[in-house]
Coordinates of N, CA and C in Angstrom, one line a residue:
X128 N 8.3 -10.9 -26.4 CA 7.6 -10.2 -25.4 C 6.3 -10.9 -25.0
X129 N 5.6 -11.2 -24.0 CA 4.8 -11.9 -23.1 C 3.3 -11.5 -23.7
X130 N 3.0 -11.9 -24.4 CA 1.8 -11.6 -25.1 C 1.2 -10.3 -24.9
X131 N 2.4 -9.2 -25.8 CA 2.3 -7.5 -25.2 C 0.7 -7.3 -26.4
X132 N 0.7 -7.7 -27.5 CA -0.7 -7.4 -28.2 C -1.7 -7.5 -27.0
X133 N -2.3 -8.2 -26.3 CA -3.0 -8.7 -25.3 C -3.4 -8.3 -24.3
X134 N -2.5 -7.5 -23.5 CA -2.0 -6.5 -22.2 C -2.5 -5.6 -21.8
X135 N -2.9 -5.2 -20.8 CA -3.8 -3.7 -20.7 C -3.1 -3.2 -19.4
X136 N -2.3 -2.8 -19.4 CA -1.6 -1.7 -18.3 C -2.7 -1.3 -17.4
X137 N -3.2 -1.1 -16.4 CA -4.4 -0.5 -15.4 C -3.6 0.7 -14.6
X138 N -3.6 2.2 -14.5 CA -3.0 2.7 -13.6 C -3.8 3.6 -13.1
X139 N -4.1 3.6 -12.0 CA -5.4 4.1 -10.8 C -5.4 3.8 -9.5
X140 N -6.0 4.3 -8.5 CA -6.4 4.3 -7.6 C -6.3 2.9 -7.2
X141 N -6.0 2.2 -5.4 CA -6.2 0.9 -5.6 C -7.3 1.4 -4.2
X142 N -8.1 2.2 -4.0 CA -8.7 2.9 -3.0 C -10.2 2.0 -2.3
X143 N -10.3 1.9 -1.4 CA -12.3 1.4 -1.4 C -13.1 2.0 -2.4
X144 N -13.1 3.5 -1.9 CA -13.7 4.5 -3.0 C -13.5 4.5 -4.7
X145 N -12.1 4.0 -5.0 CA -12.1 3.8 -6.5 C -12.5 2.6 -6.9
X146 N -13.2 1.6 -6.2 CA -13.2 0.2 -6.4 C -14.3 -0.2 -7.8
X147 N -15.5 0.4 -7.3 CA -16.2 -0.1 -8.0 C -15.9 0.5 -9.8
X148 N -15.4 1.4 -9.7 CA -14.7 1.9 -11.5 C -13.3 1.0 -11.5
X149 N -12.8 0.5 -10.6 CA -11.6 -0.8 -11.3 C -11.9 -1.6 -11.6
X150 N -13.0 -2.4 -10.9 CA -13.8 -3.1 -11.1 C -14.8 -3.5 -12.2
X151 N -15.5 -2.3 -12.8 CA -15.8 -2.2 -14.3 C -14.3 -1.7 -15.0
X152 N -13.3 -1.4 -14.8 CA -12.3 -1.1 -15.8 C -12.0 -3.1 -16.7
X153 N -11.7 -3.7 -15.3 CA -10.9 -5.3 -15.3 C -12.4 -5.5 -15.8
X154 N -13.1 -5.3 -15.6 CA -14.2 -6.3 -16.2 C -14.7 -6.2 -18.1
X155 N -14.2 -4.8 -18.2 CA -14.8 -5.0 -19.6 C -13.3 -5.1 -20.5
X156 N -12.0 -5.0 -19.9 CA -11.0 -5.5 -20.3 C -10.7 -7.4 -21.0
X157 N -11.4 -7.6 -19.5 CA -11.6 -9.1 -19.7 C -12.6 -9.9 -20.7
X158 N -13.7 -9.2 -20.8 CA -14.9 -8.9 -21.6 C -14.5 -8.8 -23.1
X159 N -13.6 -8.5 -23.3 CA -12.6 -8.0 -24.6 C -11.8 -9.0 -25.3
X160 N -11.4 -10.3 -24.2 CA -10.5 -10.9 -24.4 C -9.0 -10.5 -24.2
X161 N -9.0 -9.3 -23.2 CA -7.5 -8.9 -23.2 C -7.2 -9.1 -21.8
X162 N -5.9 -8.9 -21.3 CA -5.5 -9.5 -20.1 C -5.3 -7.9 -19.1
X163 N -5.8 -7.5 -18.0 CA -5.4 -6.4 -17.2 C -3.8 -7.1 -16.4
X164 N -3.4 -6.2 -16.6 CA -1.9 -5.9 -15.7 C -2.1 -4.9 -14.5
X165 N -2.0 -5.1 -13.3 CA -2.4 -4.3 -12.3 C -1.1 -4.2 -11.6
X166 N -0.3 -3.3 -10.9 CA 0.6 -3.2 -10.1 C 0.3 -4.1 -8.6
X167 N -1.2 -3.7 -8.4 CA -1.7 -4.9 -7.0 C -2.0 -6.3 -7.6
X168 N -1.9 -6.7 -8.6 CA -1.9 -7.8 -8.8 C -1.6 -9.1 -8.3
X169 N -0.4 -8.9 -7.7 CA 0.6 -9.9 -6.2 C 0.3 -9.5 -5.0
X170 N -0.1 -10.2 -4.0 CA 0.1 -10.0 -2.6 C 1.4 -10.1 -2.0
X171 N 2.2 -10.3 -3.1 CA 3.6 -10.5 -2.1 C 4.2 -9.4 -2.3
X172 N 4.7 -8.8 -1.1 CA 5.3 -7.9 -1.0 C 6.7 -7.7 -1.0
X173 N 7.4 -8.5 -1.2 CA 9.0 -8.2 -1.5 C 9.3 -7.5 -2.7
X174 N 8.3 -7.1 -3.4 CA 9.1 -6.5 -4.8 C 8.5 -5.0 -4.6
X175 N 9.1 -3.9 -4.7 CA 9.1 -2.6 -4.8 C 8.1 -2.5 -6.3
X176 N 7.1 -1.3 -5.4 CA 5.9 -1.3 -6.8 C 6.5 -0.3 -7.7
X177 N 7.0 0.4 -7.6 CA 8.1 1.1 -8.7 C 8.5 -0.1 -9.7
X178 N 9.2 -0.9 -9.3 CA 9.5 -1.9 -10.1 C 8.6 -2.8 -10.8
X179 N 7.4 -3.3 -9.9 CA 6.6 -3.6 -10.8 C 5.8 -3.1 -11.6
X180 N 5.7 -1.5 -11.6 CA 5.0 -0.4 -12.9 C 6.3 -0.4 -13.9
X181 N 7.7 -0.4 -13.7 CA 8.4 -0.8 -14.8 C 8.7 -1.9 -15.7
X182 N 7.7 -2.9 -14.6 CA 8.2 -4.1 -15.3 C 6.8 -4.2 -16.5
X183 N 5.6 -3.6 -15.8 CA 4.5 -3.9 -16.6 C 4.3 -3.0 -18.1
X184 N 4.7 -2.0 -17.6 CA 4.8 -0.7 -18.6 C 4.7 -1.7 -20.1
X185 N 6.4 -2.2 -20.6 CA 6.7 -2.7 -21.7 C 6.1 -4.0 -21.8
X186 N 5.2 -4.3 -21.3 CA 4.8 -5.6 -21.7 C 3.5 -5.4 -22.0
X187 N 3.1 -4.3 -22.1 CA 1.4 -3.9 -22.8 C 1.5 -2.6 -23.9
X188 N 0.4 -3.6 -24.6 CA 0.6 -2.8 -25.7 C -0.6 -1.2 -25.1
X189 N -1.7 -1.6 -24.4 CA -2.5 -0.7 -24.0 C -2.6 -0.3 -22.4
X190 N -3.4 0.8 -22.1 CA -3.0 1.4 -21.6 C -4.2 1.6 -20.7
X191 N -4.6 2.0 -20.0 CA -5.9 2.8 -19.2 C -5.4 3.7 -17.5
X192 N -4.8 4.8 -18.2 CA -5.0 5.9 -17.0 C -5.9 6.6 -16.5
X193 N -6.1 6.1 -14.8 CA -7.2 7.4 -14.6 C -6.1 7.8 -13.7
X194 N -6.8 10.1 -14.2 CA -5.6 10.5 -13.1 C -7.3 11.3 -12.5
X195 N -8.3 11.2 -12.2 CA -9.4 11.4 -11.4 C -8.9 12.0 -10.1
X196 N -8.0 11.4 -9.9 CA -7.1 12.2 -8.3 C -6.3 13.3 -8.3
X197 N -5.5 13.7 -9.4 CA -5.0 14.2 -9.7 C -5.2 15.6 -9.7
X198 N -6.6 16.0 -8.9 CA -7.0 16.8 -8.6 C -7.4 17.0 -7.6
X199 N -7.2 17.8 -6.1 CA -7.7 18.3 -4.9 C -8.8 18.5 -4.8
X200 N -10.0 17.5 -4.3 CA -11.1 18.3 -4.3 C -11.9 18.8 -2.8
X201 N -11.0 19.3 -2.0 CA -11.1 20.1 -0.9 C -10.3 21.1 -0.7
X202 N -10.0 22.3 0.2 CA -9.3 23.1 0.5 C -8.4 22.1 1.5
X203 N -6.7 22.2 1.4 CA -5.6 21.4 2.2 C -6.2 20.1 1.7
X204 N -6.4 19.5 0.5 CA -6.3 18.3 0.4 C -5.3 17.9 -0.8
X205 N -4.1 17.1 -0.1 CA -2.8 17.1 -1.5 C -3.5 16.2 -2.6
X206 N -3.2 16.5 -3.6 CA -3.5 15.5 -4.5 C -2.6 14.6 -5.1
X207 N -3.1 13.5 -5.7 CA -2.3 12.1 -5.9 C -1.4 12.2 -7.3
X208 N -0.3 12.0 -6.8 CA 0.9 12.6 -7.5 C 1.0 10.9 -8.4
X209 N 0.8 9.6 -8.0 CA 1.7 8.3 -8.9 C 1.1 8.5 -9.8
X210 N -0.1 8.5 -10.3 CA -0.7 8.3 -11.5 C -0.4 9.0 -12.7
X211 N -0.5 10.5 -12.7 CA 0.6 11.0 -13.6 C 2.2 11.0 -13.5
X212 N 2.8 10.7 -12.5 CA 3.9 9.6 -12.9 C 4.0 8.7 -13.5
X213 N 3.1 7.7 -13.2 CA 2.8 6.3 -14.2 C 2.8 7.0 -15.7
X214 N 1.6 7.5 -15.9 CA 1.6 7.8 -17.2 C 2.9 8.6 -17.7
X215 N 3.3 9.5 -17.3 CA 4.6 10.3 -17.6 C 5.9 9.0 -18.0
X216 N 5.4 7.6 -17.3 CA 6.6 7.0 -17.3 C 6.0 6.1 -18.8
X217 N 4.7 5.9 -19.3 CA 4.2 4.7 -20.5 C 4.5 5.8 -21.5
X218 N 4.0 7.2 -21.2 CA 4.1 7.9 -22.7 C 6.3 7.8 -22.9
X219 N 6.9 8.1 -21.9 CA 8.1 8.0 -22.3 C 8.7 7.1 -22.8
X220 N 7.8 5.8 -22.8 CA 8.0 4.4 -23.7 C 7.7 4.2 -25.0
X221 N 6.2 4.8 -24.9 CA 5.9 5.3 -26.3 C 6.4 6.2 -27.1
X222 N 7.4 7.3 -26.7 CA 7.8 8.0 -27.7 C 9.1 7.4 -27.8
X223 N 9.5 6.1 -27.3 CA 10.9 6.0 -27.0 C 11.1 5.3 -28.8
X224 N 12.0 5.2 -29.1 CA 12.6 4.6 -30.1 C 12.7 3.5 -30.5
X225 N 12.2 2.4 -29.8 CA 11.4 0.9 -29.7 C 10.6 0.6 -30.6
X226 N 10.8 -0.1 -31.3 CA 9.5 -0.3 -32.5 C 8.9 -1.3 -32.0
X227 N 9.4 -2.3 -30.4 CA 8.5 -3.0 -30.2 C 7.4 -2.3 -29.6
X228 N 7.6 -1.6 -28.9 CA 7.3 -0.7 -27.7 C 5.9 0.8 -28.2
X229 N 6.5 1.5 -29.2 CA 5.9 2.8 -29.9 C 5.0 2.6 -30.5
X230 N 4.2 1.6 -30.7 CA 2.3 1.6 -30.6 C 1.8 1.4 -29.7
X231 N 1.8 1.7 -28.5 CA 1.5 1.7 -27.4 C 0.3 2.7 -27.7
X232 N -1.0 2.5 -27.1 CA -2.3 2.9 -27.0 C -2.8 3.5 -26.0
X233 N -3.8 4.4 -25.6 CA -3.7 4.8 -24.2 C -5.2 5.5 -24.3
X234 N -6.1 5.1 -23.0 CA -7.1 5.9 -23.3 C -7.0 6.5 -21.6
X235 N -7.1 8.1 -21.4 CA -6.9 9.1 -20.0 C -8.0 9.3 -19.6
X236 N -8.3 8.9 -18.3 CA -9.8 9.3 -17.6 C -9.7 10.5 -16.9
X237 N -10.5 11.3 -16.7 CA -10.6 12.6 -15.1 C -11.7 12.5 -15.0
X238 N -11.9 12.8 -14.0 CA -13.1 13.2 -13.0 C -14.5 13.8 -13.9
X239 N -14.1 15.6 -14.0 CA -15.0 16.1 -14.9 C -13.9 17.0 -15.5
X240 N -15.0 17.2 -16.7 CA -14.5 17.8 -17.9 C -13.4 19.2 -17.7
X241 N -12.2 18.4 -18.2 CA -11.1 19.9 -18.5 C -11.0 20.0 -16.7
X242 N -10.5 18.8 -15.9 CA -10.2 19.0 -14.8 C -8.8 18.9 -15.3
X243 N -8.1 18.3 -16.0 CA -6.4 18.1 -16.5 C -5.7 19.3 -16.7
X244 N -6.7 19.8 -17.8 CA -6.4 21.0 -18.6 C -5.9 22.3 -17.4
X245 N -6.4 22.4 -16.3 CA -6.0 22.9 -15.3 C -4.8 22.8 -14.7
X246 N -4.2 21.3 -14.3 CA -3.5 21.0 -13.8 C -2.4 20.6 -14.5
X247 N -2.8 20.1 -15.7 CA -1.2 19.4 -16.5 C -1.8 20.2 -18.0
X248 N -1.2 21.2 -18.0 CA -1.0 21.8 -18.9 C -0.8 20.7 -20.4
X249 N 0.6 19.9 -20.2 CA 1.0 19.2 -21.1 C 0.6 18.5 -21.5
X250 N -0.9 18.1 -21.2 CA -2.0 17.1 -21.7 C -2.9 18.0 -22.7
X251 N -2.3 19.3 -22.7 CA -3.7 19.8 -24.1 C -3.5 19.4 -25.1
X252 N -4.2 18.8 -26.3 CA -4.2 18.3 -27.3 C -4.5 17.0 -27.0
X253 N -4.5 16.4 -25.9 CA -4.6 15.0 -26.2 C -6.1 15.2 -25.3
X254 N -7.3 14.0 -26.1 CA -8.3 13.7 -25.7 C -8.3 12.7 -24.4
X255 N -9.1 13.7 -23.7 CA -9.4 12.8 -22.1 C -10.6 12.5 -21.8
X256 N -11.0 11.6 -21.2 CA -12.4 11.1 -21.1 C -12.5 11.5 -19.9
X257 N -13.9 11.9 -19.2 CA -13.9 12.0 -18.0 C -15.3 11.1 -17.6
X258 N -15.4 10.5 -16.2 CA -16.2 9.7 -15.9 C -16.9 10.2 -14.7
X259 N -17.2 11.4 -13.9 CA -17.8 11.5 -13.1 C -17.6 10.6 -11.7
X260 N -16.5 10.1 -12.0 CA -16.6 9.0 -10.9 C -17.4 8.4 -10.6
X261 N -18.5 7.4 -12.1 CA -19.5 6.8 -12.4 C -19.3 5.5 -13.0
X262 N -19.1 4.3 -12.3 CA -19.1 3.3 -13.0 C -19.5 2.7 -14.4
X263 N -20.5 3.4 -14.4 CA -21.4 3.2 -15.6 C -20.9 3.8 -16.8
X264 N -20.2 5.0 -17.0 CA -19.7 5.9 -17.9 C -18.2 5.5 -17.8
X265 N -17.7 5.1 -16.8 CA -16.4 3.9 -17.2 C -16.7 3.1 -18.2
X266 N -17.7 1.8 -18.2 CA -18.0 1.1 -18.7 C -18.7 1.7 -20.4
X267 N -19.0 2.8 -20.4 CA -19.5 3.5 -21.8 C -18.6 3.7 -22.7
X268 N -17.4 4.1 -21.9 CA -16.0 4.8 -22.9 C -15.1 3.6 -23.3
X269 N -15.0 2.9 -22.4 CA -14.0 2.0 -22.0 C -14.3 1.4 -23.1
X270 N -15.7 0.7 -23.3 CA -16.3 -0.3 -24.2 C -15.7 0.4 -25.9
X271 N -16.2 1.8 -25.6 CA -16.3 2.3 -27.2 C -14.5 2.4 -27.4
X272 N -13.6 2.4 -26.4 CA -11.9 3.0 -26.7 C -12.0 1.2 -27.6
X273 N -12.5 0.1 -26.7 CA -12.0 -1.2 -26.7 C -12.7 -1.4 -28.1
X274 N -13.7 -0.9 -28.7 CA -14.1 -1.3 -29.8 C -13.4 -0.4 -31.1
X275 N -13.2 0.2 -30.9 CA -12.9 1.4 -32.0 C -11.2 1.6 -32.3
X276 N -10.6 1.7 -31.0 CA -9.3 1.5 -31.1 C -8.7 0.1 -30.8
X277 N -8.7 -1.2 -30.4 CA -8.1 -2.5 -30.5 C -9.0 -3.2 -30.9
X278 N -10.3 -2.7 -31.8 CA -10.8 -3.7 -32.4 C -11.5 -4.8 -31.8
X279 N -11.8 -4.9 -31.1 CA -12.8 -5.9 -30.1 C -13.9 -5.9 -30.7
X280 N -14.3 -7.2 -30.9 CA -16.1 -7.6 -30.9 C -16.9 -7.3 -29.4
X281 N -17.6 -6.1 -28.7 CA -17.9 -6.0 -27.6 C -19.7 -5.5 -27.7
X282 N -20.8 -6.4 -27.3 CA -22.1 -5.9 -27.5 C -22.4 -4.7 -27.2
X283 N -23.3 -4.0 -27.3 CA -23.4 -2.6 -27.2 C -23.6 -2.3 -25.7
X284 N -23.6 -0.8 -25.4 CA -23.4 0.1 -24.0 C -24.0 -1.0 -22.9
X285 N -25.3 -0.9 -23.3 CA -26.5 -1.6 -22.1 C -26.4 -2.9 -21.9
X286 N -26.5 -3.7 -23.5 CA -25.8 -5.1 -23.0 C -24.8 -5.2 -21.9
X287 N -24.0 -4.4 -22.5 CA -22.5 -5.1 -21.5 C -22.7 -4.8 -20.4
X288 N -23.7 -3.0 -19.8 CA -23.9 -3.2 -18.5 C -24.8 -4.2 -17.4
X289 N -25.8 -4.9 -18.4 CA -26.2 -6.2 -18.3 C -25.8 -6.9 -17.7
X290 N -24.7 -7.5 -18.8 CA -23.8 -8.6 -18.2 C -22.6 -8.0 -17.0
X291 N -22.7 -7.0 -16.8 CA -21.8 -7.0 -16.0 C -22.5 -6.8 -14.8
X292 N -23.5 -6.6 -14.1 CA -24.9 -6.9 -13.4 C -24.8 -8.2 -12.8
X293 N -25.0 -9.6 -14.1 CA -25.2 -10.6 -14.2 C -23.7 -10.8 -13.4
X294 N -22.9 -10.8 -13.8 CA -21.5 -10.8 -13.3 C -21.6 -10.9 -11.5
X295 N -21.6 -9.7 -11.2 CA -22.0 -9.2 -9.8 C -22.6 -10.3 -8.9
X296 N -23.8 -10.3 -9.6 CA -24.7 -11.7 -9.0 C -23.9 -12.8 -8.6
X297 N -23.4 -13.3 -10.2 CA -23.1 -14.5 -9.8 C -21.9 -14.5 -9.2
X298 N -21.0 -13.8 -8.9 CA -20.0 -13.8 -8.4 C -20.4 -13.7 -6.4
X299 N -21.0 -13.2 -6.5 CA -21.8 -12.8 -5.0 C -22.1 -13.8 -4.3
X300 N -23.1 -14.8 -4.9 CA -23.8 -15.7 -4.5 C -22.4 -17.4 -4.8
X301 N -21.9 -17.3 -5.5 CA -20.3 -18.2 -5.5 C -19.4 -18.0 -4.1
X302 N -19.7 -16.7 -3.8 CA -18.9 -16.5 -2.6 C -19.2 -17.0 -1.4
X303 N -20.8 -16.4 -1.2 CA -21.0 -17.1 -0.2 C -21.0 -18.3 -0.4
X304 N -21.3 -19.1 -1.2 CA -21.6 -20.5 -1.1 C -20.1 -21.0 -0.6
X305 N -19.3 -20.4 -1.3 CA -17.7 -20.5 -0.7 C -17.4 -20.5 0.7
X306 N -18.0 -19.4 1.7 CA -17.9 -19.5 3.0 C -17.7 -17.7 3.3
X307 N -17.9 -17.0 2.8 CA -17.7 -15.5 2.3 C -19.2 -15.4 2.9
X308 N -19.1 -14.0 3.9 CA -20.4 -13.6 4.1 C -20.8 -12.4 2.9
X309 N -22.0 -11.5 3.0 CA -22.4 -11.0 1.4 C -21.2 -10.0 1.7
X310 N -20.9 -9.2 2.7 CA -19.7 -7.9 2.8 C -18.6 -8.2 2.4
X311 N -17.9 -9.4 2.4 CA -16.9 -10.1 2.5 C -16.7 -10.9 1.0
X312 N -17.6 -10.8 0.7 CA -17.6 -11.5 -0.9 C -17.7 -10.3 -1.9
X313 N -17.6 -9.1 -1.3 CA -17.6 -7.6 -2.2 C -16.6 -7.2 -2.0
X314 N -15.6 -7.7 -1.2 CA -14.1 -6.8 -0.6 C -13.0 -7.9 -1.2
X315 N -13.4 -9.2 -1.6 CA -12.0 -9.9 -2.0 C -11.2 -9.1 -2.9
X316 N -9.9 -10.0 -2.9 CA -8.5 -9.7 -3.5 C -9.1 -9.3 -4.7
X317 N -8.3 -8.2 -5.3 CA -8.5 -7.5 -6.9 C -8.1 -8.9 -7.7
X318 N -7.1 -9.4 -8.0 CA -6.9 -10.7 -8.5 C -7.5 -11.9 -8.2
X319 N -8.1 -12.1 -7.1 CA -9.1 -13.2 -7.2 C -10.8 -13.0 -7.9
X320 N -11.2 -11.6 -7.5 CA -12.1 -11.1 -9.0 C -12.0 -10.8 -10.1
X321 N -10.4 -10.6 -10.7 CA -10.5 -11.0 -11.6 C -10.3 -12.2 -12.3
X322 N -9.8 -13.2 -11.5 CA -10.2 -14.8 -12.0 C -11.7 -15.6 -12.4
X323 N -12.5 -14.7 -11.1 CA -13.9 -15.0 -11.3 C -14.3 -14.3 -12.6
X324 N -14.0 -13.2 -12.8 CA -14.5 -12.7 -14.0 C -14.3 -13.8 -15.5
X325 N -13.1 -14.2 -15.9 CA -12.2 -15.3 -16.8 C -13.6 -16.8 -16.3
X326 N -13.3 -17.0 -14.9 CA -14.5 -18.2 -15.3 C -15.9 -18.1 -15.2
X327 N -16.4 -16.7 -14.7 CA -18.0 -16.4 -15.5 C -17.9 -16.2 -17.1
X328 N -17.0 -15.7 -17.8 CA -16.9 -16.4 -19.2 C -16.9 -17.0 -19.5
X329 N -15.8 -18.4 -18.8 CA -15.9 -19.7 -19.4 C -16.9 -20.6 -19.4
X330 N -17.9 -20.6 -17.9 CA -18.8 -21.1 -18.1 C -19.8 -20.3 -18.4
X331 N -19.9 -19.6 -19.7 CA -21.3 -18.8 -20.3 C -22.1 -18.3 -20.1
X332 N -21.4 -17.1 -18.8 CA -21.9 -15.3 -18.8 C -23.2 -16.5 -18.2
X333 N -23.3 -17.0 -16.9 CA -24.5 -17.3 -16.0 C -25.3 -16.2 -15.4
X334 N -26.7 -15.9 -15.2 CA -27.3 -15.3 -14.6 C -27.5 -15.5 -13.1
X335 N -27.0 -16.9 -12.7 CA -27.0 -17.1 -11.2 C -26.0 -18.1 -10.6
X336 N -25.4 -18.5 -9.8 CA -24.6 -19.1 -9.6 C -25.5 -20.4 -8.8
X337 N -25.3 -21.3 -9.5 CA -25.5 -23.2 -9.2 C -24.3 -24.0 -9.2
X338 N -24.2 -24.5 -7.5 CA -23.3 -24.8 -7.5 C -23.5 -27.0 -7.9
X339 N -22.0 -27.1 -8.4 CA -21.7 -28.7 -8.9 C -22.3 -29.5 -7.7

């Protein structure tokens, strides 16, 4: 199996509004040394995303659901039904009878506190994190799931919001130099910021971007 220890399933919003918490989701994943699996991951559109949430499911050993939508927060506003599908479909993996498969890990985001407990009954007992739909408190839990449950070496809360700051920057200023105006260097492809992310690591977490 495709380096499933490694793998981090992402299932969330692919929204404007949910961007900047995917954004710190992929970034302290990467941060970790582990690889995000995203369903938007390809621009190519021939392949049914149903299929590619089945194909990703078994190939990660972890997990990160937000179901933050999952809840109406207007009068006549439906709420977003894939995300607890997604998950309905990794926990049925995990309880399945697969010994490659049944350590599968999972950490559940909402919005605010005991918004699930409302809505999906079937989630009592299990701990959910809620994030305010706060980047920052993404990046709190996220860090402590990645340190506590897969064992990651990851600096503490503020550090890593630091560097992920630093991140921002230098990724900003690479763009434009690239040909990207500043609006336009904040909207690229989800997969092309996460490549940047992989080479602001490689070349040593920079505070500014200097170009060769």
């Amino acid at each position: 199996m495709a380096d499933y220890e490694n793998s981090v399933f992402i299932n969330c919003p692919f929204d404007d509004a949910f961007s900047p918490l995917l954004e710190a989701m992929i970034f302290c994943v990467i941060r970790a040394g582990l690889t995000p699996r995203l369903a938007s991951e390809s621009l190519e559109g021939g392949e049914n995303r149903l299929d590619k949430i089945l194909s990703l499911i078994p190939q990660c050993r972890y997990s990160i659901h937000d179901l933050s939508r999952a809840v109406s927060k207007e009068e006549g506003e439906a709420f977003r039904m894939n995300m607890p599908f997604e998950l309905g479909l990794d926990l049925g993996r995990r309880r399945a009878p697969d010994p490659q498969t049944n350590n599968k890990k999972f950490i559940i985001f909402e919005d605010k506190p005991y918004d699930l407990k409302r809505c999906l009954s079937d989630l009592n007992g299990v701990d959910v994190e809620f994030h305010r739909c706060d980047f920052l408190l993404v990046i709190k839990k996220l860090r402590d799931f990645l340190r506590v449950e897969v064992d990651k070496i990851l600096p503490g809360t503020s550090a890593l919001e630091g560097e992920y700051y630093d991140f921002q920057g230098w990724m900003t200023e690479k763009k434009i130099y690239e040909g990207h105006t500043e609006e336009e260097a904040r909207s690229i492809p989800t997969k092309e910021r996460l490549n940047e992310m992989v080479n602001w690591i490689g070349v040593g977490k920079p505070t500014e971007f200097v170009p060769e």
